[in-house]
CSV table of C-alpha atoms (C1' of nucleotides) in Angstrom, one decimal:
chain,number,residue,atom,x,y,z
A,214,UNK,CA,28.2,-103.1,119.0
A,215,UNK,CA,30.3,-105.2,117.1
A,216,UNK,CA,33.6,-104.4,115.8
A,217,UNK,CA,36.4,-105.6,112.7
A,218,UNK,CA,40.1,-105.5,114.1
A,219,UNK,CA,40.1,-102.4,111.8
A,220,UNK,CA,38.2,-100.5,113.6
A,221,UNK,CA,39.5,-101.0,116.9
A,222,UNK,CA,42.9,-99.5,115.2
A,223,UNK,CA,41.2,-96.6,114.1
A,224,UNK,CA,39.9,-96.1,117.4
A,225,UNK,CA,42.7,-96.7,119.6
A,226,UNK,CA,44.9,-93.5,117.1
A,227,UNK,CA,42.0,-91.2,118.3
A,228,UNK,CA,42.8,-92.7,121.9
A,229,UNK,CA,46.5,-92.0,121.4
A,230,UNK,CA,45.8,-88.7,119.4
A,231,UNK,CA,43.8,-87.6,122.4
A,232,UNK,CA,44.9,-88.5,125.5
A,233,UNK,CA,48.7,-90.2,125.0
A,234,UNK,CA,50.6,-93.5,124.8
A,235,UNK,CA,50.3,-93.7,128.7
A,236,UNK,CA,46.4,-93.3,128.7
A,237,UNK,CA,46.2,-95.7,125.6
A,238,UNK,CA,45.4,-98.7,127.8
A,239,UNK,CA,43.7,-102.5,127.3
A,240,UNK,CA,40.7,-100.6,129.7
A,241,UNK,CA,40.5,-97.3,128.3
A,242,UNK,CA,40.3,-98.1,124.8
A,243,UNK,CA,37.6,-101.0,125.7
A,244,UNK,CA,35.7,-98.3,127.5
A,245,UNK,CA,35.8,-95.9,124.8
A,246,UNK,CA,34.3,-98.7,122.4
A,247,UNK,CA,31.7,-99.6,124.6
A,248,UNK,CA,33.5,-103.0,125.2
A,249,UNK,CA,35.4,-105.0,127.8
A,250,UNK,CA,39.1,-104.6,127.6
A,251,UNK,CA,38.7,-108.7,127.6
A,252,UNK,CA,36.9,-108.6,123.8
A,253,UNK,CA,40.3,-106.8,122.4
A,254,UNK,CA,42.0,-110.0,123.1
A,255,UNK,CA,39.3,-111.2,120.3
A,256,UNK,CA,41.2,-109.2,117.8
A,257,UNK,CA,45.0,-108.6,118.9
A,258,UNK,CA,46.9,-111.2,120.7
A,259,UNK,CA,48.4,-109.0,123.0
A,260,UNK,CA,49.1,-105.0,124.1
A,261,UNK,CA,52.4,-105.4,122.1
A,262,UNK,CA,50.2,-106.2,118.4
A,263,UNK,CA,48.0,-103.8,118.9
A,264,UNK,CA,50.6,-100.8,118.9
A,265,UNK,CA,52.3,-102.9,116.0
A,266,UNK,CA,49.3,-102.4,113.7
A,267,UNK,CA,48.6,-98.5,115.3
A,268,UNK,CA,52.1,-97.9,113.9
A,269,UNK,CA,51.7,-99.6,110.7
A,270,UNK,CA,48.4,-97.4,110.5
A,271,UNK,CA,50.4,-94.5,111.7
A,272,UNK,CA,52.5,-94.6,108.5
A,273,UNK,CA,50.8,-95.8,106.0
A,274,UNK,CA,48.5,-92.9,106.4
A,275,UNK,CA,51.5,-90.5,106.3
A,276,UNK,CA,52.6,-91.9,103.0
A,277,UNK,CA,53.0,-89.8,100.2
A,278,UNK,CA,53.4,-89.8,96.1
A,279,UNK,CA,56.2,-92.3,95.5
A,280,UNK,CA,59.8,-91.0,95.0
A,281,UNK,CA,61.2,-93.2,93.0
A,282,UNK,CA,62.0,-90.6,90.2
A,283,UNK,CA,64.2,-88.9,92.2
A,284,UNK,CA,68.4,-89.1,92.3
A,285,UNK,CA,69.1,-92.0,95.0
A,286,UNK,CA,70.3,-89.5,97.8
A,287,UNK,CA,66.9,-86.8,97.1
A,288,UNK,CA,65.0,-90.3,97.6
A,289,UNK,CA,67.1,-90.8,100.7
A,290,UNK,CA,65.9,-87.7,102.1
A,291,UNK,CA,62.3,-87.7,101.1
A,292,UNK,CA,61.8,-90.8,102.7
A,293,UNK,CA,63.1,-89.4,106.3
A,294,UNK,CA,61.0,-86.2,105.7
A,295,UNK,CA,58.1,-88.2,104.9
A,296,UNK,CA,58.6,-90.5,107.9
A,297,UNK,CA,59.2,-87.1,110.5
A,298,UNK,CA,55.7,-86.2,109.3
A,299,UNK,CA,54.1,-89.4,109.5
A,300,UNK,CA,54.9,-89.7,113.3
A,301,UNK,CA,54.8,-85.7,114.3
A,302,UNK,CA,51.1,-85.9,112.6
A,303,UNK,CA,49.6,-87.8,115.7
A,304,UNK,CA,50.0,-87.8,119.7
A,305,UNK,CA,53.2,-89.9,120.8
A,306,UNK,CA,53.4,-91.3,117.3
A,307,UNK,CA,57.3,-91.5,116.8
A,308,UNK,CA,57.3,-93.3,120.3
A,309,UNK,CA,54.7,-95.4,119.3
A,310,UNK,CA,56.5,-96.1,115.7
A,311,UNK,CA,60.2,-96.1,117.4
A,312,UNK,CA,58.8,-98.9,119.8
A,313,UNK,CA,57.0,-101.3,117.8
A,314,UNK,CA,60.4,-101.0,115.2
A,315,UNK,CA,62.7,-101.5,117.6
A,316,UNK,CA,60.7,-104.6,118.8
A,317,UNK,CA,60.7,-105.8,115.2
A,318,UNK,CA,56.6,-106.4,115.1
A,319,UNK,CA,56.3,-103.5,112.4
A,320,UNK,CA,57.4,-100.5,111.0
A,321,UNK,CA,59.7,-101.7,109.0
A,322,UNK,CA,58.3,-100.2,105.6
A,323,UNK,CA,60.5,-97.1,105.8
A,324,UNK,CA,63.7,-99.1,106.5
A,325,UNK,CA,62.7,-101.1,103.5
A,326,UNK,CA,62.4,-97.7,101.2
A,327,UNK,CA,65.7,-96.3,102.8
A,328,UNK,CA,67.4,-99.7,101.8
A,329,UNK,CA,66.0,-99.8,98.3
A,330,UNK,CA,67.0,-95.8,97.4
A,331,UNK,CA,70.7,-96.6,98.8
A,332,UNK,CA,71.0,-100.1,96.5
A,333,UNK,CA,69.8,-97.0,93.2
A,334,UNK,CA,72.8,-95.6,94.7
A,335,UNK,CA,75.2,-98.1,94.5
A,336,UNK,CA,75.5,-98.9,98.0
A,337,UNK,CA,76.4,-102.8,98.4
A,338,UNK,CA,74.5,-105.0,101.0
A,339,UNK,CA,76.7,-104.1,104.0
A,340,UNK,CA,77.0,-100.9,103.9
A,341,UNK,CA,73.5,-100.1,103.0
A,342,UNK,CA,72.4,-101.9,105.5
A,343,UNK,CA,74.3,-99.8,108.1
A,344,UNK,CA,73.4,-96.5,106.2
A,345,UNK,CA,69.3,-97.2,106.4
A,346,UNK,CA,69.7,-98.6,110.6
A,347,UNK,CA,72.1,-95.0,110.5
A,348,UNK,CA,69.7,-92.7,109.6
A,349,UNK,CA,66.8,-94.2,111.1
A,350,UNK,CA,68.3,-94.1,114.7
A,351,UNK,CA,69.0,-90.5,114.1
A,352,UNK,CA,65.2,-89.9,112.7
A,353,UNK,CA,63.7,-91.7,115.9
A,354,UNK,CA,65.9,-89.8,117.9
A,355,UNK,CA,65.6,-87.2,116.7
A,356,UNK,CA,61.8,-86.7,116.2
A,357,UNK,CA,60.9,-88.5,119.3
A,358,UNK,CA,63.1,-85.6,121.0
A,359,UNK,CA,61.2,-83.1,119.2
A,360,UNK,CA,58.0,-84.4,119.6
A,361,UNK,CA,58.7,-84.7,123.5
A,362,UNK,CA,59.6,-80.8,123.6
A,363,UNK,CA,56.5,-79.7,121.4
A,364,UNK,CA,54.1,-81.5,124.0
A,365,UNK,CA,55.8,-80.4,127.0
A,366,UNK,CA,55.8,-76.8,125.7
A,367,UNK,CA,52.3,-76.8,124.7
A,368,UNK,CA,51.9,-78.2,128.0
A,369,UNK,CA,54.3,-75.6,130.2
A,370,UNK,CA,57.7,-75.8,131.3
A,371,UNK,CA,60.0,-74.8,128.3
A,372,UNK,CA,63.5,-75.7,129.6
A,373,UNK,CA,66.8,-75.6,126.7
A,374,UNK,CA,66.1,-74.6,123.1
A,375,UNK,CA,63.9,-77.3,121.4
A,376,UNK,CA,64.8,-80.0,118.3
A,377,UNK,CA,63.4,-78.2,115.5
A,378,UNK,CA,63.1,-78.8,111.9
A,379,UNK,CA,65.8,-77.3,110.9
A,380,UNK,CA,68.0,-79.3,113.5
A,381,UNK,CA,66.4,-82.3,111.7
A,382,UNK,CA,67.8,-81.4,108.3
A,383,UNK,CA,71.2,-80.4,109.5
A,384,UNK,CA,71.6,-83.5,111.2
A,385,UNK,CA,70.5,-85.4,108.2
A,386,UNK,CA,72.5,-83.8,105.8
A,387,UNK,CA,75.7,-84.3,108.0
A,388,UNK,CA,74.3,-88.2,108.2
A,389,UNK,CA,74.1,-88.0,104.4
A,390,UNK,CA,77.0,-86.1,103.6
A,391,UNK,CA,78.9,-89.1,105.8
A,392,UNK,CA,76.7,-91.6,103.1
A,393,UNK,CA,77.5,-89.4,100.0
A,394,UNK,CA,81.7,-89.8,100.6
A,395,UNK,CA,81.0,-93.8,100.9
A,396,UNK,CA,79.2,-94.1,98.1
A,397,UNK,CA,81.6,-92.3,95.9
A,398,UNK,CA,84.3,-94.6,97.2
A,399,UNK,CA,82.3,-97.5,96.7
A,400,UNK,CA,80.0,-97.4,93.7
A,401,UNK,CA,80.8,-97.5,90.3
B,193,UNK,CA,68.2,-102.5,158.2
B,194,UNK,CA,68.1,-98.8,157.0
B,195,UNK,CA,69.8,-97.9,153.9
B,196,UNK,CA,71.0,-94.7,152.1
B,197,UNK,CA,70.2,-93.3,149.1
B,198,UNK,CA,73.1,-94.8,147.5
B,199,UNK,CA,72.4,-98.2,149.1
B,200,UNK,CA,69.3,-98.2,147.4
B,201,UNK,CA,70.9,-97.2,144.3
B,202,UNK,CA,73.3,-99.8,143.8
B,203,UNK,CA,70.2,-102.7,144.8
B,204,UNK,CA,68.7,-101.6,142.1
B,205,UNK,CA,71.3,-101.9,139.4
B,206,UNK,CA,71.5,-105.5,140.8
B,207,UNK,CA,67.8,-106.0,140.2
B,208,UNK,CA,68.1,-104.7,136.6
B,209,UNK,CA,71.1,-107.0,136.0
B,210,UNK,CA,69.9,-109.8,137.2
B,211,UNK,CA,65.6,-110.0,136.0
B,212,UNK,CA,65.7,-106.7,133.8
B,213,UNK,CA,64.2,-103.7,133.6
B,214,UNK,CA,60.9,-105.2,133.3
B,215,UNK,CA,61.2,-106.7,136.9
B,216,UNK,CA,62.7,-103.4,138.5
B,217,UNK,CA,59.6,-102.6,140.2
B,218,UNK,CA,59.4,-100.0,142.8
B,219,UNK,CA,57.5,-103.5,144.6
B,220,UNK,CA,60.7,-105.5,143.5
B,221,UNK,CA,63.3,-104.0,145.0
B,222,UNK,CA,61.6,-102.8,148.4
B,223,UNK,CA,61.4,-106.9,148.5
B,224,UNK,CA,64.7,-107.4,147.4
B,225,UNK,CA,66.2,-104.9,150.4
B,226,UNK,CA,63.7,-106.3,152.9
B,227,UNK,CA,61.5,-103.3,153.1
B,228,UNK,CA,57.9,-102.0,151.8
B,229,UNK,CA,58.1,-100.5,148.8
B,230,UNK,CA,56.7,-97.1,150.1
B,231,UNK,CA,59.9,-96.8,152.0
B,232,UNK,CA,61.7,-96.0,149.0
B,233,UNK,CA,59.7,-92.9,148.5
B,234,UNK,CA,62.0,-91.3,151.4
B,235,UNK,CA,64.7,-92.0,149.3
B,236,UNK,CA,63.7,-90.9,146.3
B,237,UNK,CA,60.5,-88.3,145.2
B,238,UNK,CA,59.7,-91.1,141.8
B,239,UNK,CA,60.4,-93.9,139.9
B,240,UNK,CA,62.0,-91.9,137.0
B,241,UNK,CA,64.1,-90.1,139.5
B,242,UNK,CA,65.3,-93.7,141.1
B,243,UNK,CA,65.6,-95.0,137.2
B,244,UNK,CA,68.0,-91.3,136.8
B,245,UNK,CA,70.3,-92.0,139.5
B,246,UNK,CA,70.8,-96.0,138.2
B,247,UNK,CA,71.3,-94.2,134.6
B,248,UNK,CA,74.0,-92.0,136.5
B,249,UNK,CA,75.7,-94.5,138.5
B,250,UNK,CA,76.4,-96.8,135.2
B,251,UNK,CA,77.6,-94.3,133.3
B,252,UNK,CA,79.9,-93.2,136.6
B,253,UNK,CA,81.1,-97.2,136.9
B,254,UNK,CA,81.7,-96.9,132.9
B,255,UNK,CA,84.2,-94.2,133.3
B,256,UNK,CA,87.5,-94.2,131.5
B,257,UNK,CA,91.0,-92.4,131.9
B,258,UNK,CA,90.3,-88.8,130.4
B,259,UNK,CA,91.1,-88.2,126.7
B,260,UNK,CA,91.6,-84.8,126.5
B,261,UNK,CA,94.8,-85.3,125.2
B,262,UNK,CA,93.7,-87.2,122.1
B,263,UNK,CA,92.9,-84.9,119.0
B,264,UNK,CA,89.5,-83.7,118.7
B,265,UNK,CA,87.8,-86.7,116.5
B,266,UNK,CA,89.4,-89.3,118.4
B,267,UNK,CA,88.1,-87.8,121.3
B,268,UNK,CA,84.6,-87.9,120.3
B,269,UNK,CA,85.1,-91.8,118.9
B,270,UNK,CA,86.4,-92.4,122.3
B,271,UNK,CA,83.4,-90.7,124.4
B,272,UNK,CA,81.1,-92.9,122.1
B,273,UNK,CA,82.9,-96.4,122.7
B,274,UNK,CA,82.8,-95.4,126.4
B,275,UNK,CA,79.3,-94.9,126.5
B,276,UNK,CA,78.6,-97.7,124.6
B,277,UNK,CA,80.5,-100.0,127.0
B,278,UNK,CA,79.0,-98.8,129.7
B,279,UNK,CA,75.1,-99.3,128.4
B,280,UNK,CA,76.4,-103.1,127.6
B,281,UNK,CA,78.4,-103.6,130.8
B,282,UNK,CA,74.7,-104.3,132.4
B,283,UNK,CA,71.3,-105.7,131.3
B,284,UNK,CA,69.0,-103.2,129.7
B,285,UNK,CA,71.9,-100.8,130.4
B,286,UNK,CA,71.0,-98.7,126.9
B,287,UNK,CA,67.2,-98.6,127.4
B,288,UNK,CA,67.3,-97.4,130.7
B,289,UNK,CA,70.1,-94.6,130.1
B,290,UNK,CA,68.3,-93.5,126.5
B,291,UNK,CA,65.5,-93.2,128.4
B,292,UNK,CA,66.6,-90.9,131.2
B,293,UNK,CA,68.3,-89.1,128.9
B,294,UNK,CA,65.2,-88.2,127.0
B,295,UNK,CA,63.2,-87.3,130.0
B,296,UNK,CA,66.0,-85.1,130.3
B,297,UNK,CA,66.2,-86.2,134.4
B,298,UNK,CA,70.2,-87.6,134.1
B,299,UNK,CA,72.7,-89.2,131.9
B,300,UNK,CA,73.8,-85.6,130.3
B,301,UNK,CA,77.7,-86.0,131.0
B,302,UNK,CA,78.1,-87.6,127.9
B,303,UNK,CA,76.6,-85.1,125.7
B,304,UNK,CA,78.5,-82.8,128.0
B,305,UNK,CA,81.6,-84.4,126.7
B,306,UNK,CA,80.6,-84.4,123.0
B,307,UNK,CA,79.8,-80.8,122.9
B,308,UNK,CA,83.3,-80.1,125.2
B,309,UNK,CA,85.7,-82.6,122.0
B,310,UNK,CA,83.5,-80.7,119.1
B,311,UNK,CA,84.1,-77.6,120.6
B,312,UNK,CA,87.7,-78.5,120.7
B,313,UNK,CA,87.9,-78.7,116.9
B,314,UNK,CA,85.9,-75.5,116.3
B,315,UNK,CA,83.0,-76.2,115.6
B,316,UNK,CA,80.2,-73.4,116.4
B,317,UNK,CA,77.9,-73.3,119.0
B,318,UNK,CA,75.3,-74.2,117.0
B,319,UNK,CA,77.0,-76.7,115.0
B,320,UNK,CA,78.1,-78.6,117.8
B,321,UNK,CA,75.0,-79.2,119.2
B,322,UNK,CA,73.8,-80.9,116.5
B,323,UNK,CA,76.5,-82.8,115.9
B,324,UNK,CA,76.5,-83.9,119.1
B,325,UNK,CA,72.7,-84.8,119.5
B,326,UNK,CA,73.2,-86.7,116.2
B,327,UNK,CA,75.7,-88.4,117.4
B,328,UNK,CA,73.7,-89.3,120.7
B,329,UNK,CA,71.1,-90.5,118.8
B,330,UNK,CA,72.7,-93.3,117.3
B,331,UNK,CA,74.8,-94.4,120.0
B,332,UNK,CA,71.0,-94.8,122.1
B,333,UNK,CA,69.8,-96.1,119.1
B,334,UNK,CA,72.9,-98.9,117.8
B,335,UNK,CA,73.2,-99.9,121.4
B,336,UNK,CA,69.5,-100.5,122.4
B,337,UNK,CA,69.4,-102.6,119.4
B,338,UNK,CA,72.6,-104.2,119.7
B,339,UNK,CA,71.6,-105.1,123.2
B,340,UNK,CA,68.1,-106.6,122.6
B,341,UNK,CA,69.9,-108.6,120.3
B,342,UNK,CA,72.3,-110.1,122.3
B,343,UNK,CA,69.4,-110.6,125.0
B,344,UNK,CA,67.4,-112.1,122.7
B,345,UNK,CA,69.9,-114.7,121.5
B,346,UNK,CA,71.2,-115.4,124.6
B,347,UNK,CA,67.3,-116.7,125.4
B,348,UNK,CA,66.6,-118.2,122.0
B,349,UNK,CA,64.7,-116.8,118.8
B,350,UNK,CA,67.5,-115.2,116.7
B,351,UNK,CA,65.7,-113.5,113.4
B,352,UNK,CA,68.4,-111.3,111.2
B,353,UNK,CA,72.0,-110.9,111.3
B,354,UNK,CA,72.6,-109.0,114.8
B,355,UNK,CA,73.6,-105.3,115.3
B,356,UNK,CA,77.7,-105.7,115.5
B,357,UNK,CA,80.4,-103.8,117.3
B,358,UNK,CA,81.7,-103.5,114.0
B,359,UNK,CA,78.6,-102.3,112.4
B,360,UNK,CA,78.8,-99.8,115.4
B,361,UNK,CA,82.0,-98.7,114.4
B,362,UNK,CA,81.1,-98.3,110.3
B,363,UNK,CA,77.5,-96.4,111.5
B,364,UNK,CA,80.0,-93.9,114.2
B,365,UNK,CA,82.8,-93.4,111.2
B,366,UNK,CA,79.5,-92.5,108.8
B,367,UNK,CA,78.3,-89.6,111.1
B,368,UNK,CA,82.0,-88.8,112.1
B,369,UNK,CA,83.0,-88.3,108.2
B,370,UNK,CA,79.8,-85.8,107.9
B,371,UNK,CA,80.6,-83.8,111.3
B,372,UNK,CA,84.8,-83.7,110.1
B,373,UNK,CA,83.3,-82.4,106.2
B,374,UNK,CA,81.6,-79.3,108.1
B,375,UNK,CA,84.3,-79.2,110.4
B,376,UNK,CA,87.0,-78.6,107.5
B,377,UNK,CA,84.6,-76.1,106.2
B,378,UNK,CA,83.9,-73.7,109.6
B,379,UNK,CA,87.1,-74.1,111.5
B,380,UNK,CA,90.0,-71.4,111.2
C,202,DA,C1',32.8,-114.4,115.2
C,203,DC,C1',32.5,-111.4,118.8
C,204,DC,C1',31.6,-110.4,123.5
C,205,DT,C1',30.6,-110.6,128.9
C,206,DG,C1',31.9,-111.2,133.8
C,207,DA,C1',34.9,-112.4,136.9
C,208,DA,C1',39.2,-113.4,138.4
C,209,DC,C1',44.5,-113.4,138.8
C,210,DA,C1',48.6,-111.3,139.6
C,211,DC,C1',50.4,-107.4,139.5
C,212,DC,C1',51.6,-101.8,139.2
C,213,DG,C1',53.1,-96.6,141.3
C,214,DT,C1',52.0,-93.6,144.8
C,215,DT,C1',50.1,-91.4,149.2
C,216,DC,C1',49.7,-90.9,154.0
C,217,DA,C1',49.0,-91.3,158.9
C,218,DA,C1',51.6,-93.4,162.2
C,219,DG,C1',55.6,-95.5,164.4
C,220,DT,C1',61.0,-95.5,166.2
D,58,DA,C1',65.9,-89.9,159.4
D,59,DC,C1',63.9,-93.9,157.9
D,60,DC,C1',60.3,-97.2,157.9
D,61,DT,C1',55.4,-99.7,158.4
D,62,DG,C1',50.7,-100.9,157.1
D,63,DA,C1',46.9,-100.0,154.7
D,64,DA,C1',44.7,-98.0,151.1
D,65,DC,C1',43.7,-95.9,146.3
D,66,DA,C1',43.4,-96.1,141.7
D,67,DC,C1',44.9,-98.4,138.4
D,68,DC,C1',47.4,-102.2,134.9
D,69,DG,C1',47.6,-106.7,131.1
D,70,DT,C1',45.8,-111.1,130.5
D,71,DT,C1',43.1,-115.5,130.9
D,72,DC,C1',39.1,-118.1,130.6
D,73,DA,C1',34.6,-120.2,131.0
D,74,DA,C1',30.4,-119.0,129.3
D,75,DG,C1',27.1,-116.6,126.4
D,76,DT,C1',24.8,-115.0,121.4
DNA sequence: ACCTGAACACCGTTCAAGT
DNA sequence: ACCTGAACACCGTTCAAGT
């Protein structure tokens, strides 16, 4: 079998879906194409590009109708919900997607949007810049903290009350509400 | 030479300092203290229960003079800017204490001492936990990035303007403006 | 262009045995 | 109580060679 760099993304989400980031190895992902972990290095410099482009897949397949109609700060919050479900749709995904971001080899599309819906708001460079690296901190955080609990529950041990989704939106709107008395200050 | 727990402990905060987190290898550090590496397994029952008691032991060195006296939101900007100070004071300092803290294993005074200041100005049980994860969540997330930065640029490859102690501060005084709006609104 | 086979330099962890 | 020595079951990555 012969495989497109494509395809080897593809599989390695149903790896990750399946089993988890720790079993989503060079070896095991070789294996499960039918290949020696040695041929990946055909398509994907390292370990490290390889979860880049599983996040960018990650995303991009959560993406949903454009907001752009909406008011700045409805925009604002579309974009986070749309990036929560992006990363709870698959195994490990908002590790996977908080990782590769934080490295700086991808995911940067939703910091992008989040930058872009603040400017509509008035927002100068600064302080938008703050406001998007803000409120993605708290989504990683946050979802990666939820995601964590919704495995380990579905697993067994259930220790303090889990990160739920509306824990997500309270914390976001107290994020926003801090963005929301900036921007009233600022723009205009 | 036989050591203690703690002895073992405070090796392996040196390690971290001095080749990263990377290079604090169970392997490593038995090495480094002249001993096999399955002799740390008396000492502790993991890896991640070693990596909780470093986590621990930073935020212990990190300590400051109590502000209980200070008014409730000072408080809480003051728990922050110790936390984050004590993250930086050592290499990988945020990654390894973010990550303990999400395994849940350690490094829970902090959010201990949140909850404790928020409580102070009234906030609600449920209220305060939120505001208190949110909070955590971009402290771990500002300082993790902060500190790859300066990491990075103290090697060589600098890409984008670098995550600032006074970007920290604008990011804190965001989510701090948010908590104090729902704060006016609950309290009394 | 895509893959094999073999090797290099590592990991965390377990366990019987020693002092 | 603390440690040794050896083993088990893995890692990511490189590289000459094959089709």
């Amino acid at each position: 079998m012969r495989y497109h760099r494509e395809d080897v993304v593809q599989r390695a989400i149903v790896v990750l879906d399946t089993y988890g980031l720790a079993d989503l190895t060079m070896r095991r992902l070789g294996a499960e194409l039918g290949v020696q972990p040695s041929a990946l290095y055909h398509h994907f410099a390292n370990k490290q590009s390889l979860l880049a482009a599983v996040a960018d897949e990650i995303l991009a397949r959560g993406r949903r109708a454009s907001s752009e109609q909406l008011p700045w700060d409805a925009r604002v919050l579309a974009v986070c919900a749309e990036l929560r479900d992006a990363m709870l749709a698959y195994r490990d995904g908002a590790e996977v997607v908080a990782t590769v971001h934080a490295f700086g080899l991808g995911a940067q599309a939703p910091g992008r949007e989040l930058e872009a819906a603040l400017a509509d708001g008035g927002l100068g460079p600064d302080l938008r810049r703050t406001a998007a690296r803000t409120l993605l901190h708290y989504v990683f955080g946050h979802v990666s903290e939820e995601q964590t609990h919704l495995q380990a529950s579905s697993a067994g041990a259930i220790d303090g009350p889990p990160a739920s989704e509306s824990d997500f939106e309270l914390g976001l709107a107290i994020v926003m509400d801090g963005i929301r008395l900036r921007q009233r200050e600022t723009a205009r």
